[in-house]
PDB file of C-alpha atoms and ligand atoms in Angstrom:
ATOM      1  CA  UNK J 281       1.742  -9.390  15.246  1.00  0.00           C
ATOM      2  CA  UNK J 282       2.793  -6.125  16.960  1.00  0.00           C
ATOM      3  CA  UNK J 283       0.175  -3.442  17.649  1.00  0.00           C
ATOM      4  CA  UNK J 284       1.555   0.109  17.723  1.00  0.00           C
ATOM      5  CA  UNK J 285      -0.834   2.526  19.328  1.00  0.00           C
ATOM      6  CA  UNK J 286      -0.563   6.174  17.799  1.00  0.00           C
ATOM      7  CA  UNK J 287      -2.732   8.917  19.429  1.00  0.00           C
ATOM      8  CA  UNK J 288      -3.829  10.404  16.007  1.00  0.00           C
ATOM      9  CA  UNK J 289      -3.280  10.646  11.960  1.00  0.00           C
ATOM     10  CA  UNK J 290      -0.297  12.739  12.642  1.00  0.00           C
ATOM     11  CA  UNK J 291       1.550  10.669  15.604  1.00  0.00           C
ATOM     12  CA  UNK J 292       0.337   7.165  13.717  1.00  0.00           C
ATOM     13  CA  UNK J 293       2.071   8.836  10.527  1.00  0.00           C
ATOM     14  CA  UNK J 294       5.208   9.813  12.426  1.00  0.00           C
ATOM     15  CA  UNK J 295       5.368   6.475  14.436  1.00  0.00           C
ATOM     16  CA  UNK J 296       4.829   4.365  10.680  1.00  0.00           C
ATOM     17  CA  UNK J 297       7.687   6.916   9.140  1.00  0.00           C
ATOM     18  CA  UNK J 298      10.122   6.209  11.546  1.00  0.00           C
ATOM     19  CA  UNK J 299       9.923   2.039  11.003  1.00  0.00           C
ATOM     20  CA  UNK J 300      10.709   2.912   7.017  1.00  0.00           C
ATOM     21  CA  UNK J 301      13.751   5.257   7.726  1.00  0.00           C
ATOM     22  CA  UNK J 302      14.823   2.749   9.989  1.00  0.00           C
ATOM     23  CA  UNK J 303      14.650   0.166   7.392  1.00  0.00           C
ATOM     24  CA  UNK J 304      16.164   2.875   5.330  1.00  0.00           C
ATOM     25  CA  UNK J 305      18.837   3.564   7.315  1.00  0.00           C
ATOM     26  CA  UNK J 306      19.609  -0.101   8.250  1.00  0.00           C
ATOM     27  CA  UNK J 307      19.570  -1.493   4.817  1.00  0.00           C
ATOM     28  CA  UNK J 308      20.301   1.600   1.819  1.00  0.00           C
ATOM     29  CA  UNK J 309      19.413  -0.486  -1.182  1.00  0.00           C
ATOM     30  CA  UNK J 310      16.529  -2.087   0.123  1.00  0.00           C
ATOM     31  CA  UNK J 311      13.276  -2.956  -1.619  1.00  0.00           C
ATOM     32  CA  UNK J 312       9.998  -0.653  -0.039  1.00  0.00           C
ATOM     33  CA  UNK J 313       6.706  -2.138  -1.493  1.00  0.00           C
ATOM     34  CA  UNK J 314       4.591   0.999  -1.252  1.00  0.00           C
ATOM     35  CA  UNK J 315       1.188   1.790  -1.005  1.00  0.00           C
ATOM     36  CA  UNK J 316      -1.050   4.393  -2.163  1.00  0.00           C
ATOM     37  CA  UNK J 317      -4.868   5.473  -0.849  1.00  0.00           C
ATOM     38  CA  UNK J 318      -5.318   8.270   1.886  1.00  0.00           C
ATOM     39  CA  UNK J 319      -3.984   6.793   4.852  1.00  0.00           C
ATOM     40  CA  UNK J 320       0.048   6.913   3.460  1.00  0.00           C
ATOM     41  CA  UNK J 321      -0.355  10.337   2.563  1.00  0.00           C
ATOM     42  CA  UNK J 322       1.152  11.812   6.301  1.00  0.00           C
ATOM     43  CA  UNK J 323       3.704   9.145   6.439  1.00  0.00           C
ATOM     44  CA  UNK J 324       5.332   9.702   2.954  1.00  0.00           C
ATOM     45  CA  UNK J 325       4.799  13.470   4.085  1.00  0.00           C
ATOM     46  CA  UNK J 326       7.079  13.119   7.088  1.00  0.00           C
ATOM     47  CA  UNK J 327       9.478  10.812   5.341  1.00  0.00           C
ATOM     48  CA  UNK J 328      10.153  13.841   2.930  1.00  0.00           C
ATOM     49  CA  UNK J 329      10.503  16.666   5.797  1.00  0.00           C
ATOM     50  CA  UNK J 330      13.255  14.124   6.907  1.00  0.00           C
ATOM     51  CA  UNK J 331      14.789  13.666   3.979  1.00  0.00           C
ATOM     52  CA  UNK J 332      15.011  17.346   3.521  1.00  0.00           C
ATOM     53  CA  UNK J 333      16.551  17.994   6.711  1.00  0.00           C
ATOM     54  CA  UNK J 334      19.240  15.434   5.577  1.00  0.00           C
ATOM     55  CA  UNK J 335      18.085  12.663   7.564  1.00  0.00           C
ATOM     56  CA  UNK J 336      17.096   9.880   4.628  1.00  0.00           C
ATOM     57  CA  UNK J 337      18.827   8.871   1.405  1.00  0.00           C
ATOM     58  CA  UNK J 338      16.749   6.788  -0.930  1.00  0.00           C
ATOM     59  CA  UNK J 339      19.609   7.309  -3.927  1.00  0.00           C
ATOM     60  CA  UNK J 340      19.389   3.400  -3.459  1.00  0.00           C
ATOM     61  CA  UNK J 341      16.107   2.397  -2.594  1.00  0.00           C
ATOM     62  CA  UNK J 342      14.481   0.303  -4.779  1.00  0.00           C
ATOM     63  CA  UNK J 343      10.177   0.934  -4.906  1.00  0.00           C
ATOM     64  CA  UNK J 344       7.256  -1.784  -6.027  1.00  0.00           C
ATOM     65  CA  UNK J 345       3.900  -0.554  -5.397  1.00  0.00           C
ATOM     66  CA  UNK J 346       1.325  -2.892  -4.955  1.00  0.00           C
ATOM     67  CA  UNK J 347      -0.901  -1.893  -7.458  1.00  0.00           C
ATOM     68  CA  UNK J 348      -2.288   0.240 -10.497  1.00  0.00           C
ATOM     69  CA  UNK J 349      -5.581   0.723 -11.963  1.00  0.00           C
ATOM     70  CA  UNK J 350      -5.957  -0.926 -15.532  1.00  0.00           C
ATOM     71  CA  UNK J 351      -6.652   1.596 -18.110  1.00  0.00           C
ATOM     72  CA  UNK J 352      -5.316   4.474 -16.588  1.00  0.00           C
ATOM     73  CA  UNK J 353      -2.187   6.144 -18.130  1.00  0.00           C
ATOM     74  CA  UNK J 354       0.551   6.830 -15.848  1.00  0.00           C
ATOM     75  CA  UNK J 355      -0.281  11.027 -16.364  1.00  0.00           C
ATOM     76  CA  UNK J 356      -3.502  10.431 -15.230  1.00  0.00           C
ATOM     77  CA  UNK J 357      -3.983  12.783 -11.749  1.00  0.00           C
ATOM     78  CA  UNK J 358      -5.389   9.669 -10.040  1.00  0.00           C
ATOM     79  CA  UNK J 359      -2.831   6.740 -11.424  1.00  0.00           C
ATOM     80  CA  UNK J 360      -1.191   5.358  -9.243  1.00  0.00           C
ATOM     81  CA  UNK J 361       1.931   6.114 -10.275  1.00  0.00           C
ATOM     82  CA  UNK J 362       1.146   9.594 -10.544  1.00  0.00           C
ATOM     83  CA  UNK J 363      -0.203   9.356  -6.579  1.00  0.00           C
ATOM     84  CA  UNK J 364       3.261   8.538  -5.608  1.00  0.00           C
ATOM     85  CA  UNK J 365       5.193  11.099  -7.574  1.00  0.00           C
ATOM     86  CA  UNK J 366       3.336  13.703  -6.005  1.00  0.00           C
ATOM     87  CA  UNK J 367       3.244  12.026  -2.578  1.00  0.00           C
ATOM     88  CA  UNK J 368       7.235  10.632  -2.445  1.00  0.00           C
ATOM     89  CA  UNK J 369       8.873  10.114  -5.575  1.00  0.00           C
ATOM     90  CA  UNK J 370       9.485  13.863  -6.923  1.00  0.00           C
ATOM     91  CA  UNK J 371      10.498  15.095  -3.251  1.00  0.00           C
ATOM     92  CA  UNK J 372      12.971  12.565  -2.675  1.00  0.00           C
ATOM     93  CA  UNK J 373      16.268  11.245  -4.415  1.00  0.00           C
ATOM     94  CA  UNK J 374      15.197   8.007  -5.618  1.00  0.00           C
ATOM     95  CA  UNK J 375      16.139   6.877  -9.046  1.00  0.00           C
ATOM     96  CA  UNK J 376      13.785   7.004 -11.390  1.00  0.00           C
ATOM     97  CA  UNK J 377      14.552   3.551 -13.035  1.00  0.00           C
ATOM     98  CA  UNK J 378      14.262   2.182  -9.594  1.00  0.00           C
ATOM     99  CA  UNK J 379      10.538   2.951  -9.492  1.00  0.00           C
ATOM    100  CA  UNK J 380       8.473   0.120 -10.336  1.00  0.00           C
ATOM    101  CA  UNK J 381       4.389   0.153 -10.860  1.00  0.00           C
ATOM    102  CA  UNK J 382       1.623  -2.635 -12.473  1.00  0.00           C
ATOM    103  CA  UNK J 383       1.714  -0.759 -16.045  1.00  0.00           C
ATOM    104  CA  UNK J 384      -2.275   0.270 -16.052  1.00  0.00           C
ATOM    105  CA  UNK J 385      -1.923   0.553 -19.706  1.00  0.00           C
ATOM    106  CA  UNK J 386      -0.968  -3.108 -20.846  1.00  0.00           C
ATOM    107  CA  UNK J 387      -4.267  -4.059 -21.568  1.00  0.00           C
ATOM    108  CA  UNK J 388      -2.592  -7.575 -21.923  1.00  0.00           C
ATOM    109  CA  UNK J 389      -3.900  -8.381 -18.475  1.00  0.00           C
ATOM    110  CA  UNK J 390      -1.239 -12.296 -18.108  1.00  0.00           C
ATOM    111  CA  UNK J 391       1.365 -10.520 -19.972  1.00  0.00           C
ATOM    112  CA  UNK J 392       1.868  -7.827 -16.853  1.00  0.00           C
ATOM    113  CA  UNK J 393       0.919  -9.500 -14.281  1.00  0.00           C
ATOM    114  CA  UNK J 394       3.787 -11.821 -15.347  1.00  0.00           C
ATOM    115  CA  UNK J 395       5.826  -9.006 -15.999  1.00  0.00           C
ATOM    116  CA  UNK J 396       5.357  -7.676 -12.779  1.00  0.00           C
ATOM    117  CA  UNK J 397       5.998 -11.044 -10.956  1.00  0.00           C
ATOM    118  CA  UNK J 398       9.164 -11.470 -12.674  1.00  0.00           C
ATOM    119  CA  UNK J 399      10.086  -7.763 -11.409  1.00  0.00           C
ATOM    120  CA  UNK J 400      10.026  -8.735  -7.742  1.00  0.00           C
ATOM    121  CA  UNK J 401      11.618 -11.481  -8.189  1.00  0.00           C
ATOM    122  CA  UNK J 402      14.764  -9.901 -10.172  1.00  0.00           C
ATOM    123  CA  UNK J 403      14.453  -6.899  -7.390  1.00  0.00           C
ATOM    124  CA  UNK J 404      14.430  -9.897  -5.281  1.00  0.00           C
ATOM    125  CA  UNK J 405      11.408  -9.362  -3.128  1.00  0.00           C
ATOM    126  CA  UNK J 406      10.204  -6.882  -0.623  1.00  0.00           C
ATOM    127  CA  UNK J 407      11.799  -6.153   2.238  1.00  0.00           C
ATOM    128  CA  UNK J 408       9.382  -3.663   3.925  1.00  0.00           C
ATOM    129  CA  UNK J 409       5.764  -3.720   2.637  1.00  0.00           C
ATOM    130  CA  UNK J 410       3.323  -0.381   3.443  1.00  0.00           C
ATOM    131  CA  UNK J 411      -0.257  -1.480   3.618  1.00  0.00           C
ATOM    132  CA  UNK J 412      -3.750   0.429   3.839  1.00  0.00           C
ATOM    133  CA  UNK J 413      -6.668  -1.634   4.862  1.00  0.00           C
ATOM    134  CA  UNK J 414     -10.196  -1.085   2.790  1.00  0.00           C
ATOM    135  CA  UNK J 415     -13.602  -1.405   4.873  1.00  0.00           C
ATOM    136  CA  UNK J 416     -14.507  -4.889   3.129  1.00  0.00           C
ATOM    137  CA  UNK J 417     -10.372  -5.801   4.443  1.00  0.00           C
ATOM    138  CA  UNK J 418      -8.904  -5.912   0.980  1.00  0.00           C
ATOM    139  CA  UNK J 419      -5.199  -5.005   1.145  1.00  0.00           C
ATOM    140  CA  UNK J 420      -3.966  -4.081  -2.316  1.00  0.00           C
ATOM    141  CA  UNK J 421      -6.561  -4.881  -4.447  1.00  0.00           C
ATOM    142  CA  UNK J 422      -7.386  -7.648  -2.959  1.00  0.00           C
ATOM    143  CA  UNK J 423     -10.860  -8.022  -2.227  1.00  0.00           C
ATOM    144  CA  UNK J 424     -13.057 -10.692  -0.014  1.00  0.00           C
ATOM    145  CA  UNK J 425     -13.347 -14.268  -1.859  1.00  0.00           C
ATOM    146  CA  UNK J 426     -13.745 -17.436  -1.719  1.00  0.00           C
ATOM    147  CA  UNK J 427      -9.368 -17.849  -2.187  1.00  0.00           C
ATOM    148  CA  UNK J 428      -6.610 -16.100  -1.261  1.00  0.00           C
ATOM    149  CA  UNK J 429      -4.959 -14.997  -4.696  1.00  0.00           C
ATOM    150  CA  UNK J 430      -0.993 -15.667  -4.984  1.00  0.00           C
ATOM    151  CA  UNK J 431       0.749 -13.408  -7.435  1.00  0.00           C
ATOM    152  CA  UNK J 432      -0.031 -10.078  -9.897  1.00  0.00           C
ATOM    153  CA  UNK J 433      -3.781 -10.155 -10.788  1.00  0.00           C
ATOM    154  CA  UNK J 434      -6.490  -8.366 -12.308  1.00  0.00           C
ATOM    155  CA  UNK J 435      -9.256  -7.611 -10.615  1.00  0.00           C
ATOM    156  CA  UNK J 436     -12.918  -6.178 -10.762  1.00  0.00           C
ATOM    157  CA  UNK J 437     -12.952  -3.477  -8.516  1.00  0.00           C
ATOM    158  CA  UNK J 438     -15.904  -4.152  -6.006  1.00  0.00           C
ATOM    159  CA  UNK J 439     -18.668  -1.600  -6.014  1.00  0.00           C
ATOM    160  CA  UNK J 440     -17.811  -0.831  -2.561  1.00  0.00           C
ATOM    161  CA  UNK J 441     -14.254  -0.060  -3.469  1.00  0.00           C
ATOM    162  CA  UNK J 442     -15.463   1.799  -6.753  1.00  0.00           C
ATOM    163  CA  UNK J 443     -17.788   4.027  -4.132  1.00  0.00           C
ATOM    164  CA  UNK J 444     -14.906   4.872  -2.010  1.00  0.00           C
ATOM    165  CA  UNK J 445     -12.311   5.846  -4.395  1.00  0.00           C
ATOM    166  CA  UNK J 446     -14.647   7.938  -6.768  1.00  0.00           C
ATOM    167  CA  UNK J 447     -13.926  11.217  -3.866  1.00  0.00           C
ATOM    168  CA  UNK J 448     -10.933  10.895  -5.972  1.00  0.00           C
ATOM    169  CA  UNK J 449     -12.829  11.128  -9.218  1.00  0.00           C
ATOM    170  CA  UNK J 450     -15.068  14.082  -9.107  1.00  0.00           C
ATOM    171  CA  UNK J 451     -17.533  12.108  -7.223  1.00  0.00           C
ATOM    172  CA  UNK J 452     -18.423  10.203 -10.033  1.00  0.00           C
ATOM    173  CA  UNK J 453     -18.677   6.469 -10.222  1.00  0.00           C
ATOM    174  CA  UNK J 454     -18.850   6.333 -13.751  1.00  0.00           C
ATOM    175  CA  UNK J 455     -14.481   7.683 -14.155  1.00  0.00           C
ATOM    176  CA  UNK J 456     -14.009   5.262 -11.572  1.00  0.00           C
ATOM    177  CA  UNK J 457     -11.920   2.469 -12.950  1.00  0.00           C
ATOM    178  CA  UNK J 458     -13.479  -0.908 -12.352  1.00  0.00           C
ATOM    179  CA  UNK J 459     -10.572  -3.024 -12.902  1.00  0.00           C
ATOM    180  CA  UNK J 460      -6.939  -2.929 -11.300  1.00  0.00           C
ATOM    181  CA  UNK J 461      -3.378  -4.436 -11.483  1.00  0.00           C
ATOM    182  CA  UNK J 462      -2.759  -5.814  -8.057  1.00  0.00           C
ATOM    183  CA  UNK J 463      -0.145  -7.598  -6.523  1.00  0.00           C
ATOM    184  CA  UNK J 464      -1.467 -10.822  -4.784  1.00  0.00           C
ATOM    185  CA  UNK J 465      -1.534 -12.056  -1.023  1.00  0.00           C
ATOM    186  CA  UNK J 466       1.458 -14.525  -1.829  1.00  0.00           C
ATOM    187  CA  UNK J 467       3.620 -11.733  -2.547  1.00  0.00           C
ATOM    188  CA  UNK J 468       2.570  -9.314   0.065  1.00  0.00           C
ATOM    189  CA  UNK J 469       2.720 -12.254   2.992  1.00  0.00           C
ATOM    190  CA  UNK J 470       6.357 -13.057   1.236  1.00  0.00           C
ATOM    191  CA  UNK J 471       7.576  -9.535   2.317  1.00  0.00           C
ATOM    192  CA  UNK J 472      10.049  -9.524   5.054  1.00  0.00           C
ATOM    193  CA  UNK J 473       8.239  -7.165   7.564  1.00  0.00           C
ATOM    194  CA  UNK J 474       4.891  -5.799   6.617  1.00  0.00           C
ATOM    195  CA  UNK J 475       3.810  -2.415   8.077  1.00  0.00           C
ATOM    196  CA  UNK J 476       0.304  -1.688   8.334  1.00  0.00           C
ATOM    197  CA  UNK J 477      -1.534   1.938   8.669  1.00  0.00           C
ATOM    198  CA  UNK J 478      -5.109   2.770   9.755  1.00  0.00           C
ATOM    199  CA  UNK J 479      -7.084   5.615  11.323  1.00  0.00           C
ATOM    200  CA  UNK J 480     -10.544   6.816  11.808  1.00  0.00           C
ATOM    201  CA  UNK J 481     -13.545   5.224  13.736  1.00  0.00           C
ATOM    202  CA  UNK J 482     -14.718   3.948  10.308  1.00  0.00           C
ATOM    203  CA  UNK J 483     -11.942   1.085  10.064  1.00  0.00           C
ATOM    204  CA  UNK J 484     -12.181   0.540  14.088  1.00  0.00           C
ATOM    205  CA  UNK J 485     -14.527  -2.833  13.078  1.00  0.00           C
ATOM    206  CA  UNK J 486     -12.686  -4.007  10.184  1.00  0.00           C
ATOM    207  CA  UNK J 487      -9.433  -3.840  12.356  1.00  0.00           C
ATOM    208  CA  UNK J 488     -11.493  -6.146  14.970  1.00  0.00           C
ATOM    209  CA  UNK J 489     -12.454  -8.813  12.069  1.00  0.00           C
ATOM    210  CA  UNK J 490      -9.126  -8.551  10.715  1.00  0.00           C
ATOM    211  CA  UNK J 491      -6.695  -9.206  13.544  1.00  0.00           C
ATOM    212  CA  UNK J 492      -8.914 -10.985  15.967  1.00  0.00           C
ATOM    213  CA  UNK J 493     -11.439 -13.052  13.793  1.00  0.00           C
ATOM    214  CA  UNK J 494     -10.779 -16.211  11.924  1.00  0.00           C
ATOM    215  CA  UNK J 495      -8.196 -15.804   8.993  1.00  0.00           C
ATOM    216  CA  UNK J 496     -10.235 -16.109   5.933  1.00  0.00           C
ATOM    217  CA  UNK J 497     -10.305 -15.167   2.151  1.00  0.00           C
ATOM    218  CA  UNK J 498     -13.466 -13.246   3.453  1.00  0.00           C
ATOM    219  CA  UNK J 499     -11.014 -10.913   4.791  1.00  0.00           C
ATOM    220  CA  UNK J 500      -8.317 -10.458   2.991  1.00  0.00           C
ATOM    221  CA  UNK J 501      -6.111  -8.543   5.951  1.00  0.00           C
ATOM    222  CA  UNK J 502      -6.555 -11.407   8.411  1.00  0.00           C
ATOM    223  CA  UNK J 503      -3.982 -13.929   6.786  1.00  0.00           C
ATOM    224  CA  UNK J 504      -1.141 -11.156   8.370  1.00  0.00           C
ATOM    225  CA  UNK J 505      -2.010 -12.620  11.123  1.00  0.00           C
ATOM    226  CA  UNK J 506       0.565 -15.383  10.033  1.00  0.00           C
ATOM    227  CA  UNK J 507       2.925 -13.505   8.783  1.00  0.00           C
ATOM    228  CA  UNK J 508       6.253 -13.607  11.196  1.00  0.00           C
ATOM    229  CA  UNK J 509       7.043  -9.915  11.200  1.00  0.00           C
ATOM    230  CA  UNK J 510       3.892  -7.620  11.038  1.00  0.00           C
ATOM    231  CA  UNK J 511       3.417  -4.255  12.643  1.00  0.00           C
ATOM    232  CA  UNK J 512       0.316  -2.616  12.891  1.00  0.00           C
ATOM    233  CA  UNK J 513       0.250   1.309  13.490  1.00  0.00           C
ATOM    234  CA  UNK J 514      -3.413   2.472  14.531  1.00  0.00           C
ATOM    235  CA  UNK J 515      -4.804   5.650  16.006  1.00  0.00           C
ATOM    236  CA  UNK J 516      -6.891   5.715  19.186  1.00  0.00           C
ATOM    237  CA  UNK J 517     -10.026   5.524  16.857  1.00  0.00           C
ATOM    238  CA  UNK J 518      -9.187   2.942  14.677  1.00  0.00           C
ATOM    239  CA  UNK J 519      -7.854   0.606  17.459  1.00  0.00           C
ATOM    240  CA  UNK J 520     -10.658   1.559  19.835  1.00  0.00           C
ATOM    241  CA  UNK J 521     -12.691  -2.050  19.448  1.00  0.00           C
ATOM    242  CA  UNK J 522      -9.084  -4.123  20.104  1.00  0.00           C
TER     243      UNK J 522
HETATM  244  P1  LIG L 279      -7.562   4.585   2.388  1.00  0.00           P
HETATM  245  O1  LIG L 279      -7.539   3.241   1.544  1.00  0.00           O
HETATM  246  O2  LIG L 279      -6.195   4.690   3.002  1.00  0.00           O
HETATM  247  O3  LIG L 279      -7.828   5.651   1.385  1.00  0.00           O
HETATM  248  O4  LIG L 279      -8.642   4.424   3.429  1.00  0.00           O
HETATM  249  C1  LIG L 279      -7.061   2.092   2.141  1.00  0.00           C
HETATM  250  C2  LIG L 279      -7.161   0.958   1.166  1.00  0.00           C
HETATM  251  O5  LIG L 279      -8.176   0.865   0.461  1.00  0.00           O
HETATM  252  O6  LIG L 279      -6.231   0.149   1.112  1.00  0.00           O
END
């Protein structure tokens, strides 16, 4: 595990873009698991400014993102997949049919989590994963329990997680979805490098638990602390109790 200390949002942004262009760069058609939630937004922010300025070409990127809510349609404000158009996709040259999300509205729950399994597999798995980290630890969608989940899933959404995602939904609890699409620990610990963003005070003691507690289901975050190539880029505040 490699800790990257970042003075704020906008140098721990900067300091997480530059490990993606360099994967970027070093490898044109490789596969970037992305995430959504408001800690990517500053990184996928300056990966566009450098992309306009010439510096990035994703014509042969391939994208998985680690997970949709179920029920939403894709032209819903807050899917997923319309989080990452606004965020990366439409301000960058990526092709389109290289752009792969859970499909929130298969209600078929095993048909697209199998779907979605089989499409990492053909892409032929992830060679840079983005991760946020939730309060409770979850990464993904995956929350505390009593296992660590392997591949695509469905999950209830806990009621912490439904509380701090409905800023996103008027306030309200009740638009909230309360189930998602998520891709499982398996496949996020089988990425190749796994890249890790978090700010604030308010994630400074799940960052403690996480990489210097016991690695538990509890904690869904702590298994990276097996994983052979995993960077974590924090700001003063977030790192403050490491
Ligand atoms: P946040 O979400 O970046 O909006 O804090 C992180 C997460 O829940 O993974």
């Amino acid at each position: 595990m490699r800790i990257i200390r970042a003075k704020d949002y906008d140098d721990m942004s900067r300091k997480a873009a530059h490990i993606i262009a360099a994967q970027v760069i070093l490898k044109p058609d490789c596969v970037l698991g992305l995430a959504t939630g408001g800690t990517p937004v500053g990184t996928y922010k300056q990966l566009v400014e450098w992309y306009d300025q010439g510096e990035l070409d994703f014509s042969e990127v391939t994208s998985v993102n680690l997970d949709e809510y179920r029920g939403l349609p894709r032209e819903h404000p807050e899917s997923y997949w319309s989080f990452m158009h606004r965020n990366l996709f439409d301000h960058v040259n990526i092709d389109p049919a290289a752009i792969n999300l859970p499909d929130g509205t298969n209600m078929d729950a095993a048909a697209e989590c199998a779907r979605y399994d089989e499409v990492i597999r053909r892409v032929g798995g992830v060679d840079l994963q983005l991760l946020g980290i939730g309060h409770d630890g979850h990464i993904g969608f995956n929350e505390p329990s009593d296992a660590f989940d392997l591949g695509t899933h469905c999950v209830d959404l806990k009621p912490e997680t439904i509380e701090a995602n409905k800023r996103f939904f008027d306030g309200n609890v009740d638009l909230v979805p309360k189930q998602a699409y998520t891709m499982g620990t398996r496949t996020i610990l089988q990425a190749r490098k796994v890249l890790m963003v978090v700010n604030g005070k308010a994630k400074a003691e799940i960052v403690k638990k996480s990489f210097f507690g016991p690695v538990t289901p509890e904690v869904p975050a702590s298994i990276l602390q097996m994983h052979p190539d995993f960077v974590l880029v924090g700001d003063e505040e977030a790192l403050s109790l490491i």
